[in-house]
GROMACS .gro file of C-alpha atoms in nm:
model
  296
    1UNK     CA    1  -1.679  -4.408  -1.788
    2UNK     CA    2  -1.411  -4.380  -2.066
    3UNK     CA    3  -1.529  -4.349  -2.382
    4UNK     CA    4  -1.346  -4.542  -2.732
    5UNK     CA    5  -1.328  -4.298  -3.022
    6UNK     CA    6  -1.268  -4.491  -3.352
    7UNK     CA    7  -1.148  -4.247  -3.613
    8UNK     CA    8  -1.202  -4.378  -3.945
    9UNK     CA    9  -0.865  -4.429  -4.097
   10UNK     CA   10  -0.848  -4.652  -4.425
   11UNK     CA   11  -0.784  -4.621  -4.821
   12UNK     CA   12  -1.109  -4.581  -4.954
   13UNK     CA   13  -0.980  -4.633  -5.322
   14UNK     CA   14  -0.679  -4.674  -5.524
   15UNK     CA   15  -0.656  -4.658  -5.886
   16UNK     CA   16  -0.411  -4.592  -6.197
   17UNK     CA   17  -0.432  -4.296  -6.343
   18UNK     CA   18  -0.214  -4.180  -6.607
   19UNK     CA   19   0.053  -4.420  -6.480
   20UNK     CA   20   0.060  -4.229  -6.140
   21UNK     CA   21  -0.153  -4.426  -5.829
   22UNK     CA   22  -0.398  -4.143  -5.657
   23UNK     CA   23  -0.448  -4.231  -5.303
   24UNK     CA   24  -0.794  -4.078  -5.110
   25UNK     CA   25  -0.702  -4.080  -4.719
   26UNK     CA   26  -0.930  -3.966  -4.426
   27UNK     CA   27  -0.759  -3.772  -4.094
   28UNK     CA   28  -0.992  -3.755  -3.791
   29UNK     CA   29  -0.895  -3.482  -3.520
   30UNK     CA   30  -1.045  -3.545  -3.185
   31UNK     CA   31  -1.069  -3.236  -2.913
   32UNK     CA   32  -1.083  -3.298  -2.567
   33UNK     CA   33  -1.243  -3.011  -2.400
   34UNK     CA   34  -1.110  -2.948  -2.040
   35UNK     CA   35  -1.235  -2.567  -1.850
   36UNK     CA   36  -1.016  -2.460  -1.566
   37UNK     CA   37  -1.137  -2.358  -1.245
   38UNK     CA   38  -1.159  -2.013  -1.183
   39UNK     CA   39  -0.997  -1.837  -0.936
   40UNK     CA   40  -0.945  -1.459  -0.827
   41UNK     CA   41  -0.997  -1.229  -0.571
   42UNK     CA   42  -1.025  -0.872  -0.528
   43UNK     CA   43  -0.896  -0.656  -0.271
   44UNK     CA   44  -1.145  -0.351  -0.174
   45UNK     CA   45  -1.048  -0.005   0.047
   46UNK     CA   46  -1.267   0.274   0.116
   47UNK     CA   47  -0.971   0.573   0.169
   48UNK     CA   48  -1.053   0.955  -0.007
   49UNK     CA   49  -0.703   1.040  -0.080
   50UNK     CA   50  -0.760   1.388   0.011
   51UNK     CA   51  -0.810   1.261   0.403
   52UNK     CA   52  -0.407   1.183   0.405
   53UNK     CA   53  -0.336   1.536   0.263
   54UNK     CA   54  -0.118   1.748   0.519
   55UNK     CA   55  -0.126   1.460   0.729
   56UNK     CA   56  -0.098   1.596   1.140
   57UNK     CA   57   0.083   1.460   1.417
   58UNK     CA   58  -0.214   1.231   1.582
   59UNK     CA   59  -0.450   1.300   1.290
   60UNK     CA   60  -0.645   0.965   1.236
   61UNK     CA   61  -0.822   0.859   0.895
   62UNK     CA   62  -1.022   0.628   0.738
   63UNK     CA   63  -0.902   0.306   0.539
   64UNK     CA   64  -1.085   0.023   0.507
   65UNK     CA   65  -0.975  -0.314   0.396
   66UNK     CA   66  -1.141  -0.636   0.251
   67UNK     CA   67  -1.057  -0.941   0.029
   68UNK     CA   68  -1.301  -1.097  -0.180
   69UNK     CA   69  -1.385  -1.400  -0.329
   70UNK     CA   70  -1.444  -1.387  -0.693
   71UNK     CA   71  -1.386  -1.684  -0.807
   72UNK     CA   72  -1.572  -2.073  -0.781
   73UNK     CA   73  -1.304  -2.257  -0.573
   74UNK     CA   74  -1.175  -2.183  -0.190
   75UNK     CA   75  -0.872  -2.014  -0.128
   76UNK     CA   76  -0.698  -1.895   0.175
   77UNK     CA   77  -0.569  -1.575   0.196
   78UNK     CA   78  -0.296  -1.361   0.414
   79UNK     CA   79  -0.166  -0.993   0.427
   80UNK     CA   80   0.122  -0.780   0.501
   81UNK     CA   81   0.202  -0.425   0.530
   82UNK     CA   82   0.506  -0.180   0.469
   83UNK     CA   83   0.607   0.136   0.538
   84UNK     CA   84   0.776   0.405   0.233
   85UNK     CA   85   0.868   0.739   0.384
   86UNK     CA   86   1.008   1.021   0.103
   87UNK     CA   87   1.077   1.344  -0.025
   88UNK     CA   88   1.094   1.479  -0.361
   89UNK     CA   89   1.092   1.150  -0.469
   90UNK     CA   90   1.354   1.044  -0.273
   91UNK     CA   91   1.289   0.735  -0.008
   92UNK     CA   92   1.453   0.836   0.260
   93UNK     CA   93   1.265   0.543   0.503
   94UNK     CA   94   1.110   0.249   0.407
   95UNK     CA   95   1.027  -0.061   0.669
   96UNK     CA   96   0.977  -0.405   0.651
   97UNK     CA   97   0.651  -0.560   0.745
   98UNK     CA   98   0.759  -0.646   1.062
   99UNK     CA   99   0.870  -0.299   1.156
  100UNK     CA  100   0.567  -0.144   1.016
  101UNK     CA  101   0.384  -0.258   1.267
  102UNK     CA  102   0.566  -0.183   1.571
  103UNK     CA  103   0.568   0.199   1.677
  104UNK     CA  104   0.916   0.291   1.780
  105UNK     CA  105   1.034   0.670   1.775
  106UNK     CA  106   1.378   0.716   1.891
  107UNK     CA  107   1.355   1.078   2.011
  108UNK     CA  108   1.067   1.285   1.848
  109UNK     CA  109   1.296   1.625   1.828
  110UNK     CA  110   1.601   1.525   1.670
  111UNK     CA  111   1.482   1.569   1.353
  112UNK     CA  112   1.636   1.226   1.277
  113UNK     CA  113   1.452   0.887   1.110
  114UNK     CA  114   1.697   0.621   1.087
  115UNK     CA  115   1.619   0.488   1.466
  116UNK     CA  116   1.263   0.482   1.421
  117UNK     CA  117   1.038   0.121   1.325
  118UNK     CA  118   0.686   0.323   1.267
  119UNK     CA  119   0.531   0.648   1.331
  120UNK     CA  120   0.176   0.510   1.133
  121UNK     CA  121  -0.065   0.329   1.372
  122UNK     CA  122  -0.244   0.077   1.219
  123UNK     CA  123  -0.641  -0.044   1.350
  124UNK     CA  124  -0.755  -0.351   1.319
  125UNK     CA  125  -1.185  -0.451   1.306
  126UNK     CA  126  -1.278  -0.834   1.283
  127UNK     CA  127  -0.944  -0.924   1.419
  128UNK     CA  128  -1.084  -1.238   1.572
  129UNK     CA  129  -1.100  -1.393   1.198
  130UNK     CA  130  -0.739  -1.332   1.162
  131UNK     CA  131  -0.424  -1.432   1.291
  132UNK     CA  132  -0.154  -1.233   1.506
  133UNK     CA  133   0.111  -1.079   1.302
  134UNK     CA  134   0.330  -1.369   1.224
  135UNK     CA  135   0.739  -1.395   1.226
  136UNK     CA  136   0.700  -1.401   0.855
  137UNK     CA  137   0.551  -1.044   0.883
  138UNK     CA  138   0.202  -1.183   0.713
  139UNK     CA  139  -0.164  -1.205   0.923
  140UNK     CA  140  -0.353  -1.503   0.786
  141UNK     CA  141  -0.713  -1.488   0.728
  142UNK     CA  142  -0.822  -1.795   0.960
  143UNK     CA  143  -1.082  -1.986   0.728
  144UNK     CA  144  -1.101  -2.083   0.376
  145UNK     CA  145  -1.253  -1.800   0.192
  146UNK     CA  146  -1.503  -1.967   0.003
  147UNK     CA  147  -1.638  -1.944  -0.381
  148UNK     CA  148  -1.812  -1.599  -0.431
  149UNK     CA  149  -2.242  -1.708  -0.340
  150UNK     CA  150  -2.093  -2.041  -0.146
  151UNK     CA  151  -2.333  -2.196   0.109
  152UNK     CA  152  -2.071  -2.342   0.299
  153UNK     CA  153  -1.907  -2.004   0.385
  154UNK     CA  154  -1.849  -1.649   0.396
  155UNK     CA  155  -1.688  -1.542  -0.002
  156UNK     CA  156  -1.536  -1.211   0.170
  157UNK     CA  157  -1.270  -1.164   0.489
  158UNK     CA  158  -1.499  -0.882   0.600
  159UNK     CA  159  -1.321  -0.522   0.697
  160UNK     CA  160  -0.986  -0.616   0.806
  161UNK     CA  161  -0.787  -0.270   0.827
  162UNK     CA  162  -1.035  -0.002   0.976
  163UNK     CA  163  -0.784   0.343   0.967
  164UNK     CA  164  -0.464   0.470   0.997
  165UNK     CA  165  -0.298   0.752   1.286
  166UNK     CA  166   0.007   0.951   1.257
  167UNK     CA  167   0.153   0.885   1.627
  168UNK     CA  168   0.124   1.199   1.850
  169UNK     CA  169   0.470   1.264   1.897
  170UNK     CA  170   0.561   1.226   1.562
  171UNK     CA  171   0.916   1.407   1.490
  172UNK     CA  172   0.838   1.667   1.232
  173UNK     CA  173   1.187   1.801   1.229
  174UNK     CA  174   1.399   1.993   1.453
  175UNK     CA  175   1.333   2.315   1.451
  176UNK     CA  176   1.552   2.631   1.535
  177UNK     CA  177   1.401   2.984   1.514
  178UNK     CA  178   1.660   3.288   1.443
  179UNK     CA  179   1.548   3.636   1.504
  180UNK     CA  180   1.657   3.959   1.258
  181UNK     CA  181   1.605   4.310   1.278
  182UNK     CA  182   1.625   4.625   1.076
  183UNK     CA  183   1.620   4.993   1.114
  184UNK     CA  184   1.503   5.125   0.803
  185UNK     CA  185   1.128   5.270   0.813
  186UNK     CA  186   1.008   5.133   0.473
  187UNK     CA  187   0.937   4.738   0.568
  188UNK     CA  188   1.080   4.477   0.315
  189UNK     CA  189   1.035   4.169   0.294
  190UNK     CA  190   1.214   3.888   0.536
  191UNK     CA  191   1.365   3.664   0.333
  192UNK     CA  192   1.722   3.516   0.274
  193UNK     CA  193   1.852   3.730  -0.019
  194UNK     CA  194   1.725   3.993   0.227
  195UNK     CA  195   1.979   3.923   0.565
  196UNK     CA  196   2.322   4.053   0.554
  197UNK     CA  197   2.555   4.194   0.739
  198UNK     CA  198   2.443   4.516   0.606
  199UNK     CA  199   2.108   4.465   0.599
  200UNK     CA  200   1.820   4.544   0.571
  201UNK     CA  201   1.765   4.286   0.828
  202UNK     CA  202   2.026   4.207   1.034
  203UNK     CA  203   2.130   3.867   1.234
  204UNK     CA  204   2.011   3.930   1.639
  205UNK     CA  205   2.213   3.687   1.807
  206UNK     CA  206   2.272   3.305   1.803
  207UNK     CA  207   1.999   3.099   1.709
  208UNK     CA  208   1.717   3.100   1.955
  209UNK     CA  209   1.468   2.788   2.057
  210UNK     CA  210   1.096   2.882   1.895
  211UNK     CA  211   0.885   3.090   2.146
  212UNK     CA  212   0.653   3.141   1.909
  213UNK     CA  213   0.641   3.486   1.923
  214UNK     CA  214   0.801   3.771   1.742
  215UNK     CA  215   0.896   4.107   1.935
  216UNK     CA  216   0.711   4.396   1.976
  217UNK     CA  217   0.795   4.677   1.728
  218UNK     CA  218   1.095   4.902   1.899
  219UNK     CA  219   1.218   4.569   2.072
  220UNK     CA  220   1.409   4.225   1.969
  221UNK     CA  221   1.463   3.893   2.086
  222UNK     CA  222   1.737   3.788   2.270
  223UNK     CA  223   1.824   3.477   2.435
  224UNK     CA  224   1.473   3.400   2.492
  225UNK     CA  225   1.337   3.756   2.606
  226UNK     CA  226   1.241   4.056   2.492
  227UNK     CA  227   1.508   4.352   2.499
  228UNK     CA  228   1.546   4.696   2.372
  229UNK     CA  229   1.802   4.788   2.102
  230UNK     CA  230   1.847   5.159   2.011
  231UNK     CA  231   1.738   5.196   1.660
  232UNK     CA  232   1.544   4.903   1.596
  233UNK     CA  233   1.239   4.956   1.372
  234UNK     CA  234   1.132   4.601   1.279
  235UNK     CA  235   1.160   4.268   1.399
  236UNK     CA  236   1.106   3.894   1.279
  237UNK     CA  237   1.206   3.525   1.271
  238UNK     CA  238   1.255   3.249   1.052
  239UNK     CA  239   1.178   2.947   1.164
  240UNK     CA  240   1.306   2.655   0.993
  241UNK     CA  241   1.511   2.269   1.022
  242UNK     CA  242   1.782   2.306   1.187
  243UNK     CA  243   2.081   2.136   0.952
  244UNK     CA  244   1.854   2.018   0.714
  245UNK     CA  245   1.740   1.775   0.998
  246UNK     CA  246   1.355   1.766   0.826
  247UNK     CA  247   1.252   1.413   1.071
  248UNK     CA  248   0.868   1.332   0.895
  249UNK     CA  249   0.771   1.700   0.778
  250UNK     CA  250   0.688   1.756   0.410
  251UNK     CA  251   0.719   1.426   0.309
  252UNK     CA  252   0.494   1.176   0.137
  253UNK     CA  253   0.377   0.835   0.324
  254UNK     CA  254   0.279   0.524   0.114
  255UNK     CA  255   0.125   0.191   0.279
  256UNK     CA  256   0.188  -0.036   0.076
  257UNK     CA  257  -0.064  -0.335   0.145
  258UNK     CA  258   0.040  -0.694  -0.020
  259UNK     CA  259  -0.250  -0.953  -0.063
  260UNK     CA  260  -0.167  -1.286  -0.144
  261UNK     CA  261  -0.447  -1.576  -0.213
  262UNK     CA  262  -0.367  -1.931  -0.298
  263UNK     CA  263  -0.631  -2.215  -0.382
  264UNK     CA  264  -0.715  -2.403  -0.067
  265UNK     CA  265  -0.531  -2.749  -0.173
  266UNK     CA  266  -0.234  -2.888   0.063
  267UNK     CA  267   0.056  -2.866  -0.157
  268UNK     CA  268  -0.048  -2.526  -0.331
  269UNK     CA  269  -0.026  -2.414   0.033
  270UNK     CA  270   0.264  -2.608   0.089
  271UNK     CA  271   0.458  -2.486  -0.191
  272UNK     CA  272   0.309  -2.111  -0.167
  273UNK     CA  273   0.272  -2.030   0.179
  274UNK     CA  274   0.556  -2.253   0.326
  275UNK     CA  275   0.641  -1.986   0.599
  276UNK     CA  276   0.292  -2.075   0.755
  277UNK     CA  277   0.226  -2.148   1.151
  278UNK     CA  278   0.132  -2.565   1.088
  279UNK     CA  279  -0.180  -2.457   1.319
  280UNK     CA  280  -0.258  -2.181   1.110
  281UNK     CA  281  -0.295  -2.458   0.845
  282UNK     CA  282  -0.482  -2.701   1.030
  283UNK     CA  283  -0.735  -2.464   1.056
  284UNK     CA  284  -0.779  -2.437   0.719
  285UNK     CA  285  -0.878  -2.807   0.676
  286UNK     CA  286  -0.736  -2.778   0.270
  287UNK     CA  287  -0.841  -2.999   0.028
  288UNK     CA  288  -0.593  -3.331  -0.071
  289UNK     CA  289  -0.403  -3.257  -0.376
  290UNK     CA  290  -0.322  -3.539  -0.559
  291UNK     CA  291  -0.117  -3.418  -0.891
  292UNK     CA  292   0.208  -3.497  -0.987
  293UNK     CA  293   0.488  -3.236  -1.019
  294UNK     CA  294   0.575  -3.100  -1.420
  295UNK     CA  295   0.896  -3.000  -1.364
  296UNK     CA  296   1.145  -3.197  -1.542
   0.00000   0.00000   0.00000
């Protein structure tokens, strides 16, 4: 029903005063009170940072994933994932969504990135209330999430991401172990301001594959096998990348997860989520919106 509100607007009075005419006037202000809908959601992970510390080839941990409904209208919800590989804060690989998901390792002892899509194995629980991954690199929560305490549905997506694996053969760098040697009986250190030509420890050979194993004192390494060497009194390796070629090793991984939620009308999904599958949004059975556009 629309209401009439008469605001009182007349001259109550006029009169002469002191040759000047004094007018009284009355101004009525009427408010309209109008309170939005409210909508938000929250996006919840169980993950202990410390389980991704030092991070193993085929190491698997934890990290849960839900969206939640705090708000008091439906909205609909979708998800995408990314991959940011660096060192020393430099990014030296970073991957769509679309490539995050697919596991593709070029050749895991190069020591090379660039023709990998993911080393990170992503698991999936309730996947039956979400989509496949889509072209547009999103999954799509399959029902309206409805208001937070809603009868007429569930208010949270449940656990969507359950953990996270570093694949098995994961390239962690190409690695090249050298051998040294010295003569002198008082041991120092093997280190690089320690190798010269002159010693104390002297280059023994080219650059062997690891063995992992360093020589029995009195003996070297050489091309793979043990061999004496008059005077020898101590030998060693260094391991290390060969050419700086470092692949995944010492480096820091960041998933970056983006949630996006949009209220559960046609043309908010329309205008929002245009990239949807059309049966994706049948499913959703949105609400009409009837509103006219504000832009001029």
């Amino acid at each position: 029903m629309n209401k009439k509100v008469v605001g009182a607007l007349g001259l109550a009075a006029v009169a002469l005063v002191g040759g000047t005419f004094a007018y009284f006037t009355q101004t009525s202000t009427i408010d309209n009170p109008f309170d939005t809908a409210k909508y938000g959601t929250v996006v919840v992970e169980d993950f202990k940072p410390e389980d991704g510390e030092d991070w193993t080839p085929g190491a698997q941990v934890n990290k849960d994933l839900y969206v939640d409904n705090t708000g008091d209208r439906p909205v609909v919800v979708r998800v995408k994932f990314e991959d940011i590989w660096s060192r020393n804060g430099v990014v030296f690989k970073e991957l769509n969504s679309t490539d995050s998901m697919e596991i593709g390792i070029g050749d895991p002892t190069d020591g090379e990135t660039d023709p990998d899509k993911s080393v990170v194995h992503k698991y999936f629980d309730n996947a039956d209330g979400w989509s496949k991954l889509q072209p547009d690199g999103y999954y799509y929560y399959l029902k309206k999430l409805e208001p937070a305490g809603s009868a007429n549905g569930a208010d949270t997506t449940g656990k969507f991401l359950d953990s996270v694996r570093l694949d098995a053969n994961t390239d962690m760098g190409k690695l090249m172990t050298q051998f040294y040697y010295m003569t002198d009986k008082d041991r120092v250190p093997l280190t690089e301001a320690n190798i010269s030509e002159n010693g104390p420890w002297m280059l023994l050979g080219d650059p062997q594959p690891a063995i992992g194993a360093v020589a029995t004192p009195g003996k070297a390494i050489k091309d793979g096998k043990e061999v004496e060497i008059e005077g020898v009194t101590f030998t060693g390796a260094i391991t290390k990348a060969e050419d700086k070629k470092l692949g995944y090793s010492d480096a820091n991984y960041v998933l970056r997860i983006t949630v996006e939620t949009v209220q559960a009308t046609d043309k908010a999904v329309a205008q929002v989520f245009s990239t949807a599958d059309s049966s994706i949004v049948a499913g959703w059975n949105l609400d009409k919106e009837d509103l006219e556009s504000t832009t001029p």
